mmCIF file of C-alpha atoms in Angstrom:
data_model
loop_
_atom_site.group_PDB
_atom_site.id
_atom_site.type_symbol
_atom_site.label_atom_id
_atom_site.label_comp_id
_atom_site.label_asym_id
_atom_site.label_seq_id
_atom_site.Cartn_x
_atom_site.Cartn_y
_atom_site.Cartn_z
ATOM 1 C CA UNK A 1 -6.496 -5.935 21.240
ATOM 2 C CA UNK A 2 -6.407 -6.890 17.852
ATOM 3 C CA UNK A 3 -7.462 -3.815 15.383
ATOM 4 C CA UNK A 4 -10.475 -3.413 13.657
ATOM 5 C CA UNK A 5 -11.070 -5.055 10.104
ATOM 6 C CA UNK A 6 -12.696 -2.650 7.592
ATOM 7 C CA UNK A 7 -16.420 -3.096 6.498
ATOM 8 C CA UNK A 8 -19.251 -1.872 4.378
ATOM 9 C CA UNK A 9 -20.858 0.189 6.640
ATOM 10 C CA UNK A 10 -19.095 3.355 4.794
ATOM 11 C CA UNK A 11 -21.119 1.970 1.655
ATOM 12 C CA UNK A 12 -24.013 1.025 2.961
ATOM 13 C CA UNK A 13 -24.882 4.170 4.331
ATOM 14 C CA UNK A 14 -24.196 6.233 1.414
ATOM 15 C CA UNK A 15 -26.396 3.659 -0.650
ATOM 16 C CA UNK A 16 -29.144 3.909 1.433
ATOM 17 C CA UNK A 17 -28.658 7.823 1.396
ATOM 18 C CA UNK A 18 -29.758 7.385 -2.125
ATOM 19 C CA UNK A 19 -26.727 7.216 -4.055
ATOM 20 C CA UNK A 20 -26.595 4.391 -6.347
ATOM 21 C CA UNK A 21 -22.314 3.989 -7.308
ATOM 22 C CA UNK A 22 -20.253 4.676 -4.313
ATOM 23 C CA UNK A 23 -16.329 3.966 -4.745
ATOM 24 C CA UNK A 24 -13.216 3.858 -2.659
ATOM 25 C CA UNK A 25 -10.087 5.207 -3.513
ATOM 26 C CA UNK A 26 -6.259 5.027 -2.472
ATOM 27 C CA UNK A 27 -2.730 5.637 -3.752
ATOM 28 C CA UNK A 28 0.337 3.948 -2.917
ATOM 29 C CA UNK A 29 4.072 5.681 -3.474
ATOM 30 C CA UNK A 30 3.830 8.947 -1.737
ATOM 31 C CA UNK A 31 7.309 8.181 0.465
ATOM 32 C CA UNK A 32 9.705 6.502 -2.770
ATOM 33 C CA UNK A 33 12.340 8.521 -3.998
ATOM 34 C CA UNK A 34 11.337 6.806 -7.579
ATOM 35 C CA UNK A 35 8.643 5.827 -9.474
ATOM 36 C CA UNK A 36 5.356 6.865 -9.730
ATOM 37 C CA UNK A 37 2.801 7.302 -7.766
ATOM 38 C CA UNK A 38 -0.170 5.073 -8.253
ATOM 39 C CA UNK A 39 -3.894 5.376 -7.309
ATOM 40 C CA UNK A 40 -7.169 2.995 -7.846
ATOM 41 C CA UNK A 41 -10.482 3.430 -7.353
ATOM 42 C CA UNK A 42 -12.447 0.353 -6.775
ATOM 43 C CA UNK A 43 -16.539 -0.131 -6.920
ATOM 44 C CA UNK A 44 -17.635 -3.210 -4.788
ATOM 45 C CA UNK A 45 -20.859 -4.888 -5.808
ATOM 46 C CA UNK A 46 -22.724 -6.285 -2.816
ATOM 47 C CA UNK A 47 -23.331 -10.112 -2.842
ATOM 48 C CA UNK A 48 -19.482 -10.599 -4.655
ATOM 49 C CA UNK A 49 -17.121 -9.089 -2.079
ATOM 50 C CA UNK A 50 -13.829 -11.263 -2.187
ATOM 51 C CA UNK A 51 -13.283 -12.419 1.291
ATOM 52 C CA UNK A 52 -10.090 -11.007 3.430
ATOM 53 C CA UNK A 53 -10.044 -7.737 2.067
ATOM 54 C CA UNK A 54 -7.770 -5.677 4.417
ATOM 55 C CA UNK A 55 -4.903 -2.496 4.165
ATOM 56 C CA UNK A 56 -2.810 -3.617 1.721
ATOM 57 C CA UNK A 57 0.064 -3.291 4.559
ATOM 58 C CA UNK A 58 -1.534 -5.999 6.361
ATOM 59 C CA UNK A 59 -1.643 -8.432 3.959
ATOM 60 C CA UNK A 60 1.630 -10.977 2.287
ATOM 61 C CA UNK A 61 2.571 -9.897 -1.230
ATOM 62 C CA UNK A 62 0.758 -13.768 -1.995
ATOM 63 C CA UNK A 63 -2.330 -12.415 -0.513
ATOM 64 C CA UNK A 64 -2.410 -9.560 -2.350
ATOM 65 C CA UNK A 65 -2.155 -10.845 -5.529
ATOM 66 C CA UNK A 66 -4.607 -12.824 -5.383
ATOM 67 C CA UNK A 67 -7.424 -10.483 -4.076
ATOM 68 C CA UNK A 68 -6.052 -8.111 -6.470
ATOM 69 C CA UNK A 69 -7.241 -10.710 -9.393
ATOM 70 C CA UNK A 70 -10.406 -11.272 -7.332
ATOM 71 C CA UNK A 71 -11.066 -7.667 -7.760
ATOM 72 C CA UNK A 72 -10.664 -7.093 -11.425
ATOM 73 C CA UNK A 73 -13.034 -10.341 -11.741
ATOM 74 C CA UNK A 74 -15.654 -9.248 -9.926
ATOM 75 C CA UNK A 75 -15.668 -5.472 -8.877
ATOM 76 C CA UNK A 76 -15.557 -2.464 -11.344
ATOM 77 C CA UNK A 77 -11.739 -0.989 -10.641
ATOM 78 C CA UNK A 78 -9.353 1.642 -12.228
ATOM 79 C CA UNK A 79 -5.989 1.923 -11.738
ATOM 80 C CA UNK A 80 -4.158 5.478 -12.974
ATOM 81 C CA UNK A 81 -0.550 6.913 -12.083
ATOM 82 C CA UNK A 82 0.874 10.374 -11.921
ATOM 83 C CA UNK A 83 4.735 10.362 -13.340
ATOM 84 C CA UNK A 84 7.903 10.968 -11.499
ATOM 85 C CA UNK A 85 7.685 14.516 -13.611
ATOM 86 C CA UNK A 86 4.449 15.572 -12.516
ATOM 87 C CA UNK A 87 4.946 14.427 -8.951
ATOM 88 C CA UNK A 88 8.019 17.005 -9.046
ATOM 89 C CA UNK A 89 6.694 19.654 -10.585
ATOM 90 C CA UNK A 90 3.167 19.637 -8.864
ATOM 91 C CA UNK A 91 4.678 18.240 -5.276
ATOM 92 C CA UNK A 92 3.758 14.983 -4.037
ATOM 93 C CA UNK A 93 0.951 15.730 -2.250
ATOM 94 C CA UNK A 94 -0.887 16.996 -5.487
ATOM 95 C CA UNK A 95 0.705 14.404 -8.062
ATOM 96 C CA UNK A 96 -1.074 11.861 -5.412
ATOM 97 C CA UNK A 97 -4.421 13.820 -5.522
ATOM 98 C CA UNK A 98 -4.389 13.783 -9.690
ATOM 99 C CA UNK A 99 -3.423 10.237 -9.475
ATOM 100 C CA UNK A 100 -6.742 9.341 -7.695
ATOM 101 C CA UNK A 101 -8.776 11.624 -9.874
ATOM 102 C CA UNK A 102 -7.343 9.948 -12.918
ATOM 103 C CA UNK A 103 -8.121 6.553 -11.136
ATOM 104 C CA UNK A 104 -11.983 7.988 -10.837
ATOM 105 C CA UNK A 105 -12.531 9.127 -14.234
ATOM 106 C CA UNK A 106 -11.186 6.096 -15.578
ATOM 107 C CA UNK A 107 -14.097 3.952 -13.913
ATOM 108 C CA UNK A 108 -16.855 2.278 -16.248
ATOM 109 C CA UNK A 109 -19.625 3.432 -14.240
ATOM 110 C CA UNK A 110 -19.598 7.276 -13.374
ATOM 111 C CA UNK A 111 -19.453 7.233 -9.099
ATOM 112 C CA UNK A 112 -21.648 9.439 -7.407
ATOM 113 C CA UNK A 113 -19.946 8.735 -4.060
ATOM 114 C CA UNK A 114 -16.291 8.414 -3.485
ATOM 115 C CA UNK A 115 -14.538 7.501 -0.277
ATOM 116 C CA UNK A 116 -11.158 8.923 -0.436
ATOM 117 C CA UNK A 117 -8.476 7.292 2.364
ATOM 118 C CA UNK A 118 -6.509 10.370 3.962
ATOM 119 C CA UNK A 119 -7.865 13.443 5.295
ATOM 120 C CA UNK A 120 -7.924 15.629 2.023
ATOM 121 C CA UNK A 121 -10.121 15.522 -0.703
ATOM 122 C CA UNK A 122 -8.831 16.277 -4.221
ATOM 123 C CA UNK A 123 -9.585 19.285 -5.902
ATOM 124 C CA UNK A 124 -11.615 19.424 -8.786
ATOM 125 C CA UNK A 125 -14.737 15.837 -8.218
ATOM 126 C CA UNK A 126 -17.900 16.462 -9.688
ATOM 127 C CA UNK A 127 -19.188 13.898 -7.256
ATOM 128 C CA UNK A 128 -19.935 13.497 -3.481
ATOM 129 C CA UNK A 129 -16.864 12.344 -1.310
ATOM 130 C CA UNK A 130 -15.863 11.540 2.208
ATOM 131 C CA UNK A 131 -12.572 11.159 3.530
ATOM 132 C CA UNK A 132 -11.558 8.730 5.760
ATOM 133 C CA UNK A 133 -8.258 8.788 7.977
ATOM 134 C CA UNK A 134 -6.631 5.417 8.171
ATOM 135 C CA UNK A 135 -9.570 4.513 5.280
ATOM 136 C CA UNK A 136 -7.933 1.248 4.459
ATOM 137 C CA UNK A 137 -8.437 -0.010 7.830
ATOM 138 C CA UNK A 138 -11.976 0.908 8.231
ATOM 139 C CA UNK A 139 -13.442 0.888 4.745
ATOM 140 C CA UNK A 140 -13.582 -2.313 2.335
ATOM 141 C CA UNK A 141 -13.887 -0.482 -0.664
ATOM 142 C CA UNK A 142 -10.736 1.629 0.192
ATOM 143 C CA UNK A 143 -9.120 -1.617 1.769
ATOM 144 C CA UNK A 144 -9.922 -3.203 -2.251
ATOM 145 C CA UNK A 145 -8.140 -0.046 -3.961
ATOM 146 C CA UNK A 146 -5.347 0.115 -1.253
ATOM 147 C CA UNK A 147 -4.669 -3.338 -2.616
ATOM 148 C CA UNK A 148 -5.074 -3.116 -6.267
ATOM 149 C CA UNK A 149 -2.731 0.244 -6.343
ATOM 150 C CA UNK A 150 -0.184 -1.909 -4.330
ATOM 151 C CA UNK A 151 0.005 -5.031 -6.603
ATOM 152 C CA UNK A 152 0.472 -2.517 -9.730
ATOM 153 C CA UNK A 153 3.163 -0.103 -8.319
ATOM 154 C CA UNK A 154 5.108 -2.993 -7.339
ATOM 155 C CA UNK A 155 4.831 -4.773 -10.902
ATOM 156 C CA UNK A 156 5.813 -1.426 -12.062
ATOM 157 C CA UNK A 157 8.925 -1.051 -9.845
ATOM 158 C CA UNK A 158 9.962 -5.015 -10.532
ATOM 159 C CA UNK A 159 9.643 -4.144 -14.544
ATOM 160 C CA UNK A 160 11.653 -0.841 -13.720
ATOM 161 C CA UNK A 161 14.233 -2.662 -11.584
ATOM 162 C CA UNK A 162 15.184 -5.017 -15.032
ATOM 163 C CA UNK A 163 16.166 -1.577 -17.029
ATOM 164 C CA UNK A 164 17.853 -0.127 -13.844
ATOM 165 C CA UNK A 165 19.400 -3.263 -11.617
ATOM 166 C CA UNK A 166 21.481 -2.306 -8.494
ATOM 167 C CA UNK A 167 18.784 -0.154 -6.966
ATOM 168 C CA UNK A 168 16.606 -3.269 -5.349
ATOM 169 C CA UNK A 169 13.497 -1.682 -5.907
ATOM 170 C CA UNK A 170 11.812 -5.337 -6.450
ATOM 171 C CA UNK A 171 12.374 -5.528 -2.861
ATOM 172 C CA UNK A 172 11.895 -1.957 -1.652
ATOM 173 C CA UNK A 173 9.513 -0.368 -3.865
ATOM 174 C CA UNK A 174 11.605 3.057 -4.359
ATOM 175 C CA UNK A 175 11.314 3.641 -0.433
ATOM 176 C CA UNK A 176 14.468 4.776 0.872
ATOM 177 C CA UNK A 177 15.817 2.027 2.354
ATOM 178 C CA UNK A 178 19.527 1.792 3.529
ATOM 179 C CA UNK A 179 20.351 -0.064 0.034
ATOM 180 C CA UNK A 180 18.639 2.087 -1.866
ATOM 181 C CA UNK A 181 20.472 5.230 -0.825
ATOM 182 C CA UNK A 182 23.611 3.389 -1.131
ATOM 183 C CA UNK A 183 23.100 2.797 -4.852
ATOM 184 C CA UNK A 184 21.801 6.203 -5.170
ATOM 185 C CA UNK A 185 25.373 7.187 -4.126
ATOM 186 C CA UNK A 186 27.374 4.595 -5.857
ATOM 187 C CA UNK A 187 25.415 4.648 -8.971
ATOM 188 C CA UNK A 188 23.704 7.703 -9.123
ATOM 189 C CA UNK A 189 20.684 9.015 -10.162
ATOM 190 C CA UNK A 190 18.291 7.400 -12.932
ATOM 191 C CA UNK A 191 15.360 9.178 -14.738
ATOM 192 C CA UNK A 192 13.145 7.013 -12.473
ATOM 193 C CA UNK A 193 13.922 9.095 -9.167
ATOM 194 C CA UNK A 194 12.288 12.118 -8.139
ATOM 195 C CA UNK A 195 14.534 14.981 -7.975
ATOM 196 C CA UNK A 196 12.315 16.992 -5.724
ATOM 197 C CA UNK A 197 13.070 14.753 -3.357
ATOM 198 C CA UNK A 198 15.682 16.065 -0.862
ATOM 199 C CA UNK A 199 17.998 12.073 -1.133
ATOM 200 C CA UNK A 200 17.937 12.633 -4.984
ATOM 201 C CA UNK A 201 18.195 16.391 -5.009
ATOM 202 C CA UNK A 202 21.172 16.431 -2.667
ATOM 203 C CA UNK A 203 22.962 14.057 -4.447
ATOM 204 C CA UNK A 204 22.228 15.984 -7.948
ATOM 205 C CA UNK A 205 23.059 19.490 -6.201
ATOM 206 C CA UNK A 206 27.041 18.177 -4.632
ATOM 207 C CA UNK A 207 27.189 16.556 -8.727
ATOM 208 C CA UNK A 208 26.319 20.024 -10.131
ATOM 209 C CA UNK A 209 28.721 21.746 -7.241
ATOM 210 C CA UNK A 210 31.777 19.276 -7.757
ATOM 211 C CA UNK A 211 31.861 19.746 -11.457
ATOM 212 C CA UNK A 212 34.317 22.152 -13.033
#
């Protein structure tokens, strides 16, 4: 059975409960042992909804990019990042949280309705907000913002990759894949990773231990 596609139903019923700007948000980046975490926050306008919007997962890095342009012609959207310094001095959890409420401020119009993907609400919105579990799959709005934090993290890791090569993070985003650990080992450890993070911190702790 093939799984549900998101809608506007979310929106729709928070319009027609009277608010008038109702957003989704998303972040991309919580699992990479570098880089930053990103966040958008995305405000569809009925009538102009690009076609195909889905979780970002679901969709070719072609596809993305493309409904990611879409977006910034047609909907109002925000992108805003929380560095690899706050995300390891806050924890991840919160560095993701201030991401998305950067990504909210940073809107044209002020939202009076947010739909947040996850099951936790940040701390701290002057505004209504409803989170959704598995809100990229179910939500358009979030489905739009899973896709335009995507398309920027990755440009952000590609760019990074060009002042730190070795690392393939054009190909794995920071995630821990098998090649990425092996560089982390064979290369070490850049400013880029996030030390909190038990890969990087191990590595930086036997360093710290093996030095005379």
């Amino acid at each position: 059975m093939d799984a549900p596609c998101p809608d506007f139903s979310h929106e729709t019923a928070a319009l027609e409960g009277g608010f008038t700007c109702v957003v989704g948000v998303d972040e991309v980046g919580r699992g990479p042992l570098a880089g930053p975490v990103t966040a958008a926050a995305v405000r569809l306008i009925p009538g102009c909804i690009p076609e195909g919007l889905n979780d970002s997962k679901k969709l070719t890095a072609a596809r993305r990019q493309e409904l990611c342009l879409q977006l910034h012609a047609c909907a109002e959207v925000s992108v805003a990042h929380a560095s690899v310094e706050e995300i390891d001095s806050l924890n991840i959890l919160r560095a993701s949280h201030l991401a998305m409420a950067r990504a909210i401020a940073g809107l044209p119009t002020k939202p009076d309705f947010a739909l947040i993907d996850g099951h936790i609400i940040p701390v701290g919105l002057q505004h209504k907000c409803r989170a959704l579990v598995r809100g990229d799959s179910l939500s358009l709005s979030i489905a739009a913002a899973s896709i335009v934090a995507k398309v920027a993290r990755d440009a952000i890791m590609v760019d990074l990759e060009q002042h730190h090569p070795g690392y393939g993070w054009r190909r794995n985003a920071g995630y821990p894949t098998k090649d990425h650990l092996a560089a982390l080992l064979n290369l070490g450890v850049t400013p880029h990773h996030r030390r909190s993070f038990k890969p990087v911190h191990n590595i930086l702790y036997q360093e710290i231990s093996l030095t005379p």
